[in-house]
Coordinates of N, CA, C and O in Angstrom, one line a residue:
X1 N 312.2 -131.2 -101.1 CA 310.9 -131.0 -99.4 C 309.8 -130.6 -99.8 O 310.2 -129.1 -100.5
X2 N 309.2 -130.1 -99.5 CA 307.8 -129.7 -99.3 C 306.9 -128.9 -98.3 O 307.2 -129.3 -97.0
X3 N 307.2 -128.1 -97.9 CA 307.3 -126.6 -96.9 C 305.3 -126.6 -97.0 O 304.6 -126.9 -97.7
X4 N 305.1 -126.7 -95.7 CA 303.8 -126.7 -95.9 C 303.6 -125.4 -94.9 O 304.2 -124.5 -93.9
X5 N 302.3 -124.7 -95.2 CA 301.3 -123.4 -95.0 C 301.0 -123.2 -94.1 O 300.2 -124.4 -93.8
X6 N 300.4 -122.4 -93.1 CA 299.8 -123.1 -91.9 C 298.7 -122.9 -93.0 O 298.3 -122.0 -93.9
X7 N 296.9 -123.2 -92.0 CA 295.6 -123.4 -92.8 C 295.2 -122.1 -92.8 O 295.3 -121.7 -91.6
X8 N 294.2 -121.4 -93.7 CA 293.6 -120.1 -92.8 C 292.2 -120.5 -92.0 O 292.0 -121.8 -92.2
X9 N 292.3 -120.1 -91.2 CA 291.4 -120.3 -90.2 C 290.0 -119.4 -90.7 O 290.4 -118.2 -90.3
X10 N 289.6 -119.9 -90.3 CA 287.9 -118.7 -90.4 C 287.4 -118.0 -88.7 O 287.9 -119.1 -87.8
X11 N 288.0 -117.3 -88.2 CA 287.2 -116.5 -87.5 C 286.0 -117.1 -86.5 O 285.0 -117.3 -87.6
X12 N 285.8 -118.0 -85.2 CA 284.6 -118.7 -84.5 C 283.3 -117.4 -84.8 O 283.9 -116.4 -84.4
X13 N 282.0 -117.7 -85.4 CA 281.2 -116.8 -84.7 C 280.4 -117.1 -83.3 O 279.5 -118.5 -82.9
X14 N 280.2 -116.2 -82.5 CA 279.7 -116.2 -81.1 C 278.1 -116.2 -82.1 O 278.1 -115.8 -82.3
X15 N 277.2 -116.9 -80.7 CA 275.9 -117.1 -81.7 C 275.3 -116.1 -81.3 O 275.6 -115.2 -80.0
X16 N 274.3 -115.4 -81.9 CA 274.0 -114.0 -81.5 C 272.9 -113.9 -79.8 O 272.6 -115.1 -79.3
X17 N 272.7 -112.4 -79.2 CA 272.5 -112.5 -78.1 C 270.9 -113.1 -78.2 O 269.8 -112.8 -78.3
X18 N 270.6 -114.1 -76.8 CA 269.4 -114.4 -76.6 C 268.4 -112.9 -76.7 O 268.7 -112.5 -76.2
X19 N 267.3 -113.1 -77.4 CA 266.5 -112.0 -76.9 C 266.0 -111.6 -75.1 O 266.2 -110.8 -74.6
X20 N 265.8 -113.1 -74.7 CA 265.5 -113.1 -73.1 C 266.9 -112.3 -72.7 O 266.4 -111.9 -71.6
X21 N 267.9 -112.8 -72.9 CA 269.4 -112.0 -72.4 C 269.6 -110.3 -72.4 O 270.0 -109.3 -71.3
X22 N 268.7 -110.0 -73.8 CA 269.1 -108.7 -74.3 C 268.5 -107.9 -73.0 O 267.8 -106.7 -72.6
X23 N 266.6 -108.4 -73.1 CA 265.7 -108.1 -72.3 C 265.8 -107.8 -70.3 O 265.8 -106.8 -70.1
X24 N 267.0 -109.1 -70.5 CA 267.3 -109.1 -68.8 C 268.6 -107.8 -68.8 O 268.3 -106.6 -67.4
X25 N 268.7 -107.2 -69.6 CA 270.4 -107.0 -70.2 C 269.2 -104.9 -69.7 O 269.9 -103.6 -69.1
X26 N 268.7 -104.6 -70.4 CA 267.7 -103.3 -70.1 C 267.5 -103.1 -69.3 O 267.0 -101.9 -68.5
X27 N 266.6 -104.6 -68.4 CA 266.2 -104.6 -67.0 C 266.6 -103.8 -66.2 O 266.7 -103.1 -65.5
X28 N 267.9 -104.3 -66.4 CA 268.8 -103.7 -65.2 C 269.1 -102.9 -65.5 O 269.3 -101.9 -64.2
X29 N 269.4 -101.9 -66.7 CA 269.9 -101.2 -67.0 C 268.8 -99.7 -66.1 O 268.6 -98.8 -65.8
X30 N 268.2 -100.0 -66.6 CA 266.5 -99.2 -66.7 C 265.8 -99.1 -64.9 O 266.4 -98.1 -64.3
X31 N 266.8 -100.8 -64.6 CA 266.8 -101.1 -62.9 C 266.8 -99.8 -62.3 O 267.3 -99.0 -60.8
X32 N 268.6 -99.4 -62.8 CA 269.7 -99.2 -61.8 C 269.6 -97.1 -62.4 O 269.7 -97.0 -61.3
X33 N 268.6 -97.1 -63.2 CA 268.7 -95.6 -63.3 C 267.2 -95.4 -62.4 O 266.9 -94.2 -61.7
X34 N 265.9 -96.4 -62.0 CA 265.2 -96.0 -62.1 C 265.6 -96.4 -60.2 O 264.6 -95.9 -59.2
X35 N 266.2 -96.9 -59.9 CA 267.1 -97.0 -58.2 C 267.3 -95.6 -57.9 O 267.1 -95.8 -57.0
X36 N 269.1 -95.8 -58.5 CA 269.6 -94.7 -58.1 C 269.0 -92.8 -57.5 O 268.9 -92.4 -56.9
X37 N 268.4 -92.8 -58.9 CA 268.0 -91.6 -59.2 C 266.9 -90.9 -57.9 O 267.3 -90.1 -56.9
X38 N 266.1 -91.7 -57.7 CA 265.1 -91.6 -56.2 C 265.1 -91.4 -55.3 O 265.1 -90.9 -54.3
X39 N 266.9 -92.6 -55.0 CA 267.0 -92.9 -54.2 C 267.8 -92.2 -53.6 O 268.3 -90.7 -52.5
X40 N 268.4 -91.3 -54.0 CA 269.6 -90.2 -54.2 C 267.9 -88.7 -54.5 O 268.2 -88.3 -53.0
X41 N 267.3 -88.8 -54.9 CA 266.4 -88.3 -54.1 C 266.1 -88.2 -53.3 O 266.0 -86.9 -52.3
X42 N 266.2 -88.9 -52.2 CA 265.5 -89.2 -50.8 C 266.5 -88.9 -49.9 O 266.4 -87.9 -49.0
X43 N 267.8 -88.7 -50.2 CA 268.4 -88.5 -49.6 C 269.1 -87.6 -49.4 O 268.7 -86.7 -48.3
X44 N 269.0 -86.2 -50.3 CA 268.5 -85.1 -50.5 C 267.2 -84.5 -50.4 O 267.5 -83.8 -49.0
X45 N 265.8 -85.6 -50.1 CA 265.2 -84.9 -49.3 C 264.8 -84.9 -47.9 O 264.5 -84.2 -46.8
X46 N 265.4 -86.0 -47.1 CA 266.3 -86.2 -46.2 C 267.1 -85.5 -45.6 O 266.9 -84.5 -44.5
X47 N 267.4 -84.8 -46.2 CA 268.6 -83.7 -45.9 C 268.2 -82.1 -46.4 O 268.4 -81.2 -45.8
X48 N 266.4 -82.3 -46.0 CA 265.9 -80.6 -46.1 C 266.7 -79.9 -47.1 O 266.6 -78.4 -47.8
X49 N 267.0 -80.5 -48.4 CA 267.9 -80.1 -49.8 C 266.7 -79.4 -51.5 O 267.4 -78.6 -51.5
X50 N 265.7 -80.9 -51.0 CA 264.6 -80.7 -52.2 C 263.4 -81.0 -51.0 O 263.8 -81.3 -50.2
X51 N 262.8 -80.5 -52.1 CA 260.8 -80.9 -51.3 C 260.1 -81.9 -52.5 O 260.2 -82.3 -53.2
X52 N 259.3 -82.4 -51.6 CA 257.8 -83.4 -51.8 C 256.9 -82.7 -52.1 O 256.7 -83.1 -50.6
X53 N 256.5 -81.8 -52.8 CA 254.8 -81.0 -53.0 C 254.5 -80.9 -54.4 O 255.4 -81.2 -55.0
X54 N 253.3 -80.8 -54.3 CA 252.3 -80.5 -55.7 C 253.8 -79.6 -56.6 O 253.1 -79.3 -57.7
X55 N 254.5 -79.1 -55.7 CA 254.6 -76.8 -56.8 C 255.9 -77.4 -56.5 O 256.8 -76.8 -57.1
X56 N 257.1 -78.6 -56.3 CA 258.2 -78.5 -56.6 C 258.8 -79.6 -58.0 O 257.8 -78.9 -59.0
X57 N 259.9 -79.5 -58.2 CA 260.5 -80.3 -59.5 C 259.8 -81.3 -60.0 O 259.3 -82.1 -59.2
X58 N 259.9 -82.2 -61.3 CA 259.0 -83.1 -61.5 C 260.0 -84.3 -60.2 O 258.5 -85.0 -60.5
X59 N 261.1 -84.6 -60.3 CA 261.1 -85.8 -59.1 C 260.5 -85.3 -57.8 O 260.0 -86.1 -57.2
X60 N 259.8 -84.3 -57.3 CA 259.5 -84.1 -55.9 C 257.9 -84.2 -56.6 O 257.1 -84.7 -55.1
X61 N 257.1 -83.7 -57.6 CA 255.9 -83.6 -57.7 C 255.7 -84.9 -58.0 O 254.8 -86.2 -57.2
X62 N 256.4 -86.5 -58.5 CA 256.6 -87.8 -58.4 C 256.4 -89.1 -56.8 O 255.7 -89.2 -56.4
X63 N 257.7 -88.1 -56.3 CA 257.8 -88.8 -55.2 C 256.1 -87.9 -54.4 O 256.0 -88.4 -53.4
X64 N 256.4 -86.6 -53.9 CA 254.9 -86.2 -53.6 C 253.5 -87.0 -53.8 O 253.0 -88.0 -53.0
X65 N 253.3 -87.7 -54.8 CA 252.4 -88.7 -55.1 C 252.0 -89.3 -54.6 O 251.5 -90.4 -54.4
X66 N 253.2 -90.4 -54.9 CA 253.8 -91.8 -54.5 C 253.1 -91.4 -53.1 O 253.5 -93.0 -52.6
X67 N 253.8 -90.6 -52.5 CA 253.6 -90.9 -50.9 C 252.1 -90.6 -50.2 O 251.6 -91.2 -48.8
X68 N 251.9 -90.0 -51.6 CA 250.0 -89.3 -50.7 C 248.9 -90.6 -50.9 O 247.8 -90.3 -50.4
X69 N 250.0 -90.9 -52.3 CA 248.4 -91.9 -53.0 C 249.0 -93.6 -52.9 O 248.3 -94.2 -53.0
X70 N 249.7 -93.8 -52.4 CA 250.5 -95.3 -52.3 C 251.4 -95.5 -51.2 O 250.3 -96.9 -51.0
X71 N 252.4 -95.0 -50.7 CA 253.2 -95.5 -49.3 C 253.3 -94.0 -48.7 O 254.2 -93.5 -49.0
X72 N 252.2 -93.8 -47.3 CA 252.8 -92.4 -46.9 C 254.1 -92.0 -46.0 O 254.0 -91.0 -45.8
X73 N 254.7 -94.0 -45.6 CA 255.7 -93.9 -45.4 C 256.8 -93.4 -46.2 O 258.2 -92.7 -45.5
X74 N 256.4 -93.3 -47.4 CA 257.2 -92.3 -48.0 C 258.2 -90.3 -47.7 O 259.3 -90.4 -48.8
X75 N 256.8 -90.0 -47.2 CA 257.4 -88.7 -46.8 C 257.6 -89.0 -45.6 O 257.7 -87.8 -45.3
X76 N 257.9 -89.5 -45.0 CA 258.7 -89.8 -43.4 C 259.9 -89.5 -43.6 O 260.5 -90.1 -44.7
X77 N 260.6 -89.2 -43.1 CA 262.4 -89.1 -42.7 C 262.3 -90.3 -42.1 O 263.2 -89.5 -40.4
X78 N 262.5 -91.1 -42.3 CA 263.4 -92.0 -41.1 C 264.9 -92.8 -41.6 O 265.6 -92.5 -42.5
X79 N 265.2 -92.8 -39.7 CA 267.1 -93.5 -40.2 C 266.8 -94.6 -41.1 O 268.1 -95.3 -42.2
X80 N 266.3 -95.6 -40.7 CA 266.3 -97.1 -41.8 C 265.9 -96.7 -43.2 O 266.5 -97.0 -44.0
X81 N 264.8 -95.7 -43.3 CA 264.8 -95.4 -44.8 C 266.0 -94.6 -45.5 O 266.1 -95.7 -46.7
X82 N 267.1 -94.1 -45.1 CA 267.4 -93.1 -45.4 C 268.7 -93.8 -45.9 O 269.3 -94.2 -46.3
X83 N 268.9 -95.2 -44.7 CA 270.4 -95.7 -44.9 C 270.5 -96.9 -46.4 O 270.8 -97.4 -46.7
X84 N 268.4 -97.4 -46.7 CA 268.2 -98.3 -48.0 C 268.4 -97.3 -48.9 O 268.8 -97.8 -49.8
X85 N 268.4 -95.6 -48.7 CA 268.0 -95.1 -49.7 C 269.9 -95.2 -49.9 O 269.9 -94.9 -50.8
X86 N 270.6 -95.1 -48.9 CA 272.2 -94.9 -49.1 C 272.4 -96.1 -50.6 O 273.1 -95.7 -51.0
X87 N 272.0 -97.0 -49.4 CA 272.9 -98.7 -50.0 C 271.8 -98.6 -51.7 O 272.8 -98.9 -52.3
X88 N 270.7 -97.9 -52.1 CA 270.2 -98.0 -53.8 C 270.9 -97.0 -54.0 O 271.9 -97.2 -55.4
X89 N 271.1 -96.1 -53.4 CA 271.9 -94.7 -54.6 C 273.4 -95.2 -55.1 O 273.8 -95.3 -55.8
X90 N 274.3 -95.7 -54.1 CA 275.1 -95.9 -54.0 C 275.7 -96.7 -54.3 O 276.8 -97.1 -54.9
X91 N 274.9 -98.1 -54.4 CA 275.8 -99.2 -54.2 C 275.0 -100.2 -55.1 O 275.7 -100.6 -56.2
X92 N 274.1 -100.4 -54.9 CA 272.4 -101.1 -56.3 C 272.8 -100.1 -57.4 O 272.4 -101.0 -58.5
X93 N 272.6 -99.3 -57.3 CA 272.3 -98.4 -58.4 C 273.6 -98.8 -59.3 O 272.7 -99.3 -60.2
X94 N 274.4 -98.9 -59.1 CA 275.6 -98.6 -60.2 C 275.6 -100.2 -60.1 O 275.9 -99.9 -61.5
X95 N 275.8 -101.5 -59.1 CA 275.8 -102.4 -59.3 C 274.7 -103.0 -60.4 O 275.3 -103.8 -61.6
X96 N 273.6 -102.9 -60.6 CA 272.8 -103.2 -61.0 C 272.7 -101.6 -63.0 O 273.3 -103.3 -64.1
X97 N 273.6 -101.3 -63.2 CA 273.9 -100.7 -64.2 C 275.0 -101.3 -65.0 O 274.7 -101.3 -66.0
X98 N 275.9 -101.8 -64.2 CA 277.5 -102.5 -64.7 C 276.6 -103.5 -65.1 O 277.4 -104.7 -65.9
X99 N 275.9 -104.4 -64.2 CA 275.3 -105.5 -64.6 C 274.6 -106.0 -65.8 O 274.7 -106.7 -66.4
X100 N 273.8 -104.8 -66.2 CA 272.9 -104.2 -67.3 C 274.1 -104.5 -68.8 O 273.9 -104.9 -69.5
X101 N 274.9 -103.3 -68.7 CA 275.9 -103.4 -69.5 C 276.6 -104.7 -69.6 O 277.1 -104.7 -70.9
X102 N 276.4 -104.9 -68.6 CA 278.0 -107.0 -68.8 C 277.0 -107.8 -69.4 O 277.9 -108.2 -70.3
X103 N 275.3 -107.7 -69.1 CA 274.7 -108.7 -69.9 C 274.4 -108.8 -71.2 O 275.1 -109.2 -72.0
X104 N 275.1 -106.8 -71.4 CA 274.3 -106.9 -72.9 C 275.7 -107.7 -73.5 O 275.6 -107.8 -74.6
X105 N 276.7 -106.9 -73.0 CA 278.4 -107.0 -74.1 C 278.2 -108.6 -73.6 O 279.6 -109.0 -74.5
X106 N 277.2 -109.3 -72.6 CA 278.4 -110.9 -72.9 C 279.7 -111.0 -72.3 O 280.2 -111.6 -72.5
X107 N 279.2 -109.8 -71.3 CA 280.8 -109.3 -70.6 C 281.4 -111.0 -69.9 O 280.8 -110.9 -69.2
X108 N 282.6 -111.3 -69.8 CA 283.2 -112.8 -68.4 C 282.7 -111.7 -67.2 O 282.7 -112.9 -66.4
X109 N 283.3 -111.1 -67.0 CA 282.8 -110.1 -65.6 C 281.9 -110.1 -64.6 O 281.7 -110.1 -64.1
X110 N 280.8 -110.3 -66.1 CA 279.2 -109.7 -65.5 C 279.0 -110.7 -64.5 O 278.2 -110.7 -63.5
X111 N 280.1 -111.8 -64.8 CA 279.7 -113.6 -63.5 C 279.4 -113.0 -62.0 O 279.0 -113.0 -61.5
X112 N 281.0 -112.1 -62.3 CA 281.1 -112.1 -60.3 C 280.0 -110.2 -60.2 O 279.4 -110.2 -59.3
X113 N 280.4 -109.7 -61.0 CA 279.5 -108.1 -60.8 C 278.1 -108.9 -60.6 O 277.4 -108.9 -59.7
X114 N 277.8 -109.8 -62.0 CA 276.2 -110.0 -61.2 C 275.7 -110.6 -60.2 O 275.0 -110.9 -59.7
X115 N 276.7 -111.6 -59.8 CA 276.6 -112.5 -58.7 C 276.2 -111.3 -57.3 O 275.7 -111.3 -56.5
X116 N 277.2 -110.2 -57.3 CA 277.5 -109.5 -56.4 C 276.3 -108.4 -56.0 O 275.3 -108.7 -55.4
X117 N 275.3 -108.8 -57.5 CA 274.5 -107.9 -57.2 C 273.0 -108.3 -57.0 O 272.3 -108.2 -56.5
X118 N 273.0 -109.7 -57.7 CA 271.8 -110.7 -57.4 C 271.4 -110.3 -55.6 O 270.9 -110.7 -55.5
X119 N 273.0 -110.9 -55.4 CA 273.4 -111.0 -53.9 C 272.9 -110.0 -53.0 O 271.4 -109.8 -52.2
X120 N 273.0 -109.0 -53.2 CA 273.0 -107.4 -52.9 C 271.1 -107.3 -52.3 O 270.6 -106.3 -52.1
X121 N 271.1 -107.1 -54.1 CA 269.2 -106.9 -54.4 C 269.0 -107.8 -53.7 O 267.6 -107.6 -53.1
X122 N 268.6 -109.2 -53.7 CA 268.1 -110.0 -52.8 C 268.0 -109.8 -51.3 O 267.1 -109.5 -50.3
X123 N 269.2 -109.3 -50.6 CA 269.2 -109.3 -49.3 C 267.9 -107.8 -49.0 O 268.3 -107.3 -48.3
X124 N 268.7 -107.1 -49.8 CA 267.7 -105.1 -49.8 C 266.2 -105.9 -49.9 O 265.6 -105.3 -48.9
X125 N 266.0 -106.9 -50.8 CA 264.3 -106.5 -51.6 C 263.7 -108.0 -50.2 O 263.2 -107.1 -49.7
X126 N 264.3 -108.5 -49.4 CA 264.0 -109.7 -48.2 C 264.1 -108.5 -47.3 O 263.1 -108.6 -46.4
X127 N 264.6 -108.1 -47.3 CA 264.8 -107.3 -45.8 C 264.0 -106.0 -46.1 O 263.3 -106.2 -44.6
X128 N 263.3 -105.7 -46.9 CA 262.4 -104.3 -47.6 C 261.7 -105.1 -46.7 O 259.9 -104.2 -46.2
X129 N 261.2 -106.3 -46.8 CA 259.7 -107.0 -47.7 C 259.4 -107.3 -46.4 O 258.3 -107.1 -45.0
X130 N 260.7 -108.1 -45.5 CA 260.3 -108.5 -44.5 C 260.7 -107.9 -43.2 O 259.8 -107.6 -41.7
X131 N 260.6 -105.7 -43.3 CA 260.8 -105.0 -42.3 C 260.0 -104.0 -42.4 O 259.2 -103.9 -41.6
X132 N 260.4 -103.4 -43.5 CA 259.7 -102.4 -43.5 C 258.1 -102.3 -44.6 O 257.3 -102.0 -43.6
X133 N 257.5 -103.4 -44.9 CA 256.4 -103.8 -45.5 C 255.8 -104.4 -44.1 O 254.5 -103.9 -44.2
X134 N 256.1 -105.0 -43.6 CA 255.3 -105.7 -42.5 C 255.2 -104.8 -41.4 O 254.1 -105.1 -40.5
X135 N 255.7 -103.8 -41.0 CA 256.2 -102.8 -39.5 C 255.1 -102.0 -40.3 O 254.8 -101.0 -39.5
X136 N 255.4 -101.5 -41.9 CA 254.5 -100.4 -42.5 C 253.7 -100.7 -43.2 O 253.4 -99.3 -44.0
X137 N 252.8 -102.0 -43.1 CA 252.3 -101.7 -44.3 C 250.6 -101.0 -44.0 O 250.1 -100.9 -44.9
X138 N 250.7 -100.5 -42.7 CA 249.4 -99.4 -42.3 C 249.4 -98.2 -42.6 O 249.4 -97.4 -43.4
X139 N 251.3 -98.2 -44.1 CA 251.1 -96.9 -44.2 C 250.8 -97.1 -45.8 O 250.9 -96.1 -46.4
X140 N 250.7 -98.2 -46.4 CA 250.4 -98.0 -48.0 C 248.9 -98.7 -48.2 O 248.4 -98.4 -47.5
X141 N 248.2 -97.0 -48.5 CA 247.2 -97.1 -49.3 C 246.9 -97.7 -50.3 O 245.6 -97.5 -51.1
X142 N 247.6 -97.9 -51.7 CA 247.5 -98.4 -52.7 C 247.7 -99.1 -52.9 O 249.6 -99.8 -53.2
X143 N 247.7 -101.1 -52.3 CA 248.7 -102.5 -52.4 C 249.1 -102.7 -53.6 O 249.8 -103.2 -53.9
X144 N 248.1 -102.7 -54.7 CA 248.2 -103.3 -55.7 C 249.2 -102.0 -57.1 O 250.4 -103.1 -57.1
X145 N 249.3 -100.8 -56.4 CA 250.8 -99.5 -57.1 C 252.3 -100.5 -56.1 O 253.0 -100.5 -56.5
X146 N 251.8 -100.9 -54.5 CA 253.1 -101.2 -53.7 C 253.4 -102.4 -54.5 O 254.6 -101.9 -54.3
X147 N 252.8 -103.3 -54.4 CA 253.2 -104.9 -55.2 C 254.1 -104.7 -56.6 O 255.3 -105.3 -56.8
X148 N 253.3 -103.7 -57.4 CA 253.6 -103.8 -58.8 C 255.4 -103.4 -58.6 O 255.9 -103.2 -59.7
X149 N 255.4 -102.4 -57.9 CA 256.2 -101.7 -58.1 C 257.7 -102.5 -56.9 O 259.1 -101.7 -57.1
X150 N 257.1 -103.7 -56.3 CA 258.1 -104.3 -55.1 C 258.9 -105.4 -55.7 O 259.2 -105.5 -55.4
X151 N 257.6 -106.3 -56.3 CA 257.6 -107.5 -56.7 C 259.3 -108.1 -57.9 O 259.2 -108.5 -57.8
X152 N 258.7 -107.1 -59.2 CA 260.4 -106.6 -59.9 C 261.6 -106.2 -59.2 O 262.3 -107.5 -59.8
X153 N 261.8 -106.0 -57.9 CA 262.7 -106.3 -57.3 C 263.3 -107.9 -56.6 O 264.3 -107.8 -56.4
X154 N 262.4 -108.3 -56.4 CA 262.1 -109.3 -55.8 C 262.4 -110.6 -57.6 O 263.7 -111.4 -57.4
X155 N 261.9 -110.8 -58.3 CA 262.3 -111.6 -59.3 C 263.1 -111.3 -60.3 O 264.1 -111.8 -60.6
X156 N 263.8 -110.4 -60.4 CA 265.1 -110.2 -61.2 C 266.3 -110.7 -61.0 O 267.2 -110.8 -61.6
X157 N 266.5 -110.1 -59.6 CA 267.3 -110.8 -58.4 C 267.7 -112.6 -59.3 O 268.7 -113.8 -59.4
X158 N 266.1 -112.9 -59.0 CA 266.7 -114.6 -58.8 C 266.4 -114.6 -60.5 O 267.6 -115.9 -61.0
X159 N 266.3 -114.2 -61.4 CA 266.0 -114.3 -63.2 C 267.8 -114.2 -62.8 O 268.6 -114.3 -64.0
X160 N 268.6 -113.4 -62.9 CA 270.0 -112.8 -63.0 C 270.7 -114.3 -62.0 O 271.1 -114.4 -63.3
X161 N 270.6 -114.2 -61.0 CA 270.8 -115.6 -60.8 C 271.1 -116.5 -61.2 O 272.0 -117.7 -61.4
X162 N 270.2 -117.2 -61.7 CA 269.3 -118.3 -63.0 C 270.4 -118.5 -63.6 O 271.2 -119.8 -64.6
X163 N 270.3 -117.2 -64.8 CA 270.4 -116.2 -66.5 C 273.1 -116.9 -65.9 O 273.8 -117.8 -66.7
X164 N 273.4 -116.4 -64.5 CA 274.6 -116.6 -64.5 C 275.1 -117.9 -63.7 O 276.3 -118.3 -64.4
X165 N 274.4 -119.0 -63.7 CA 274.9 -120.3 -62.9 C 274.1 -121.2 -64.0 O 275.6 -122.0 -64.0
X166 N 273.3 -121.0 -64.9 CA 272.6 -122.0 -65.5 C 273.5 -121.8 -67.1 O 273.7 -122.8 -67.3
X167 N 273.4 -120.4 -67.6 CA 274.2 -120.6 -68.6 C 275.2 -119.5 -68.2 O 275.7 -118.2 -69.4
X168 N 276.1 -119.9 -67.5 CA 277.1 -118.9 -68.0 C 278.0 -119.5 -68.6 O 278.9 -117.9 -68.8
X169 N 277.6 -120.1 -69.5 CA 278.6 -120.0 -70.8 C 278.0 -119.1 -72.1 O 279.3 -118.5 -72.8
X170 N 277.1 -118.3 -71.7 CA 277.2 -117.4 -72.7 C 278.2 -116.6 -72.2 O 277.8 -115.4 -72.7
X171 N 279.1 -116.6 -71.1 CA 279.8 -115.0 -70.8 C 281.1 -115.8 -70.4 O 282.3 -115.3 -69.6
X172 N 281.6 -117.2 -71.5 CA 283.0 -117.3 -70.9 C 284.0 -116.4 -71.8 O 283.6 -115.7 -73.0
X173 N 285.2 -116.3 -71.2 CA 286.0 -115.4 -72.0 C 286.0 -116.0 -73.4 O 286.6 -116.6 -74.5
X174 N 286.0 -114.7 -74.8 CA 286.0 -114.3 -75.9 C 287.8 -114.4 -76.4 O 289.0 -114.0 -75.9
X175 N 288.2 -115.6 -76.8 CA 289.3 -116.3 -77.7 C 289.3 -114.7 -78.8 O 288.7 -114.2 -79.2
X176 N 291.1 -114.3 -79.2 CA 291.5 -113.7 -80.0 C 291.1 -113.6 -81.6 O 291.1 -114.9 -82.1
X177 N 290.6 -113.1 -82.5 CA 290.1 -112.5 -82.9 C 288.5 -113.8 -83.8 O 288.1 -114.0 -84.6
X178 N 287.5 -113.4 -82.6 CA 286.5 -114.4 -82.5 C 285.7 -113.1 -82.8 O 285.4 -112.3 -82.1
X179 N 284.9 -113.9 -83.7 CA 282.9 -112.1 -83.9 C 282.6 -112.9 -83.8 O 281.6 -113.6 -83.2
X180 N 281.8 -111.5 -82.8 CA 279.9 -111.9 -82.5 C 279.4 -111.9 -83.6 O 279.5 -110.7 -84.4
X181 N 278.2 -111.8 -83.7 CA 277.2 -111.3 -84.5 C 275.7 -110.9 -83.5 O 275.4 -112.0 -83.2
X182 N 275.3 -109.6 -83.8 CA 274.5 -109.1 -83.6 C 273.1 -109.2 -83.8 O 273.0 -107.9 -84.2

């Protein structure tokens, strides 16, 4: 009688992370930081806990410069802007960070989190464009800088949606023993 031994198997190797995916992941992490922190600052500004002036802390100086050179509406204390700031600081900012981390690690859960992120971001930016921008365009003093700071918020969710729907195989659950080369 011949006993058969199990064949030694070599673990499958995941392909390297595409450079465009790494760029998207880094952009989402950065977007989380540049969204959550300034919007949290606006919440504190709205509550009169911090100032926006040339003599304030660094964030207050940046906020003041943006409010005096790009969009004078940024220095107003509007309840609609406050609602958007709350959404950005406590919902979208953390979702941007989580999506960036999930994209970088090519985690299976990023499909669900990323779809929620892209949907929320598209809703927020389209709402902003159609309400705030159209209603307050007169307060914008530098249209080029304003557009440069607004349009990425429209492009990134579209890129994320396309990635999650078209290239979903990049985020397939990994089998035990599968090695990844990065």
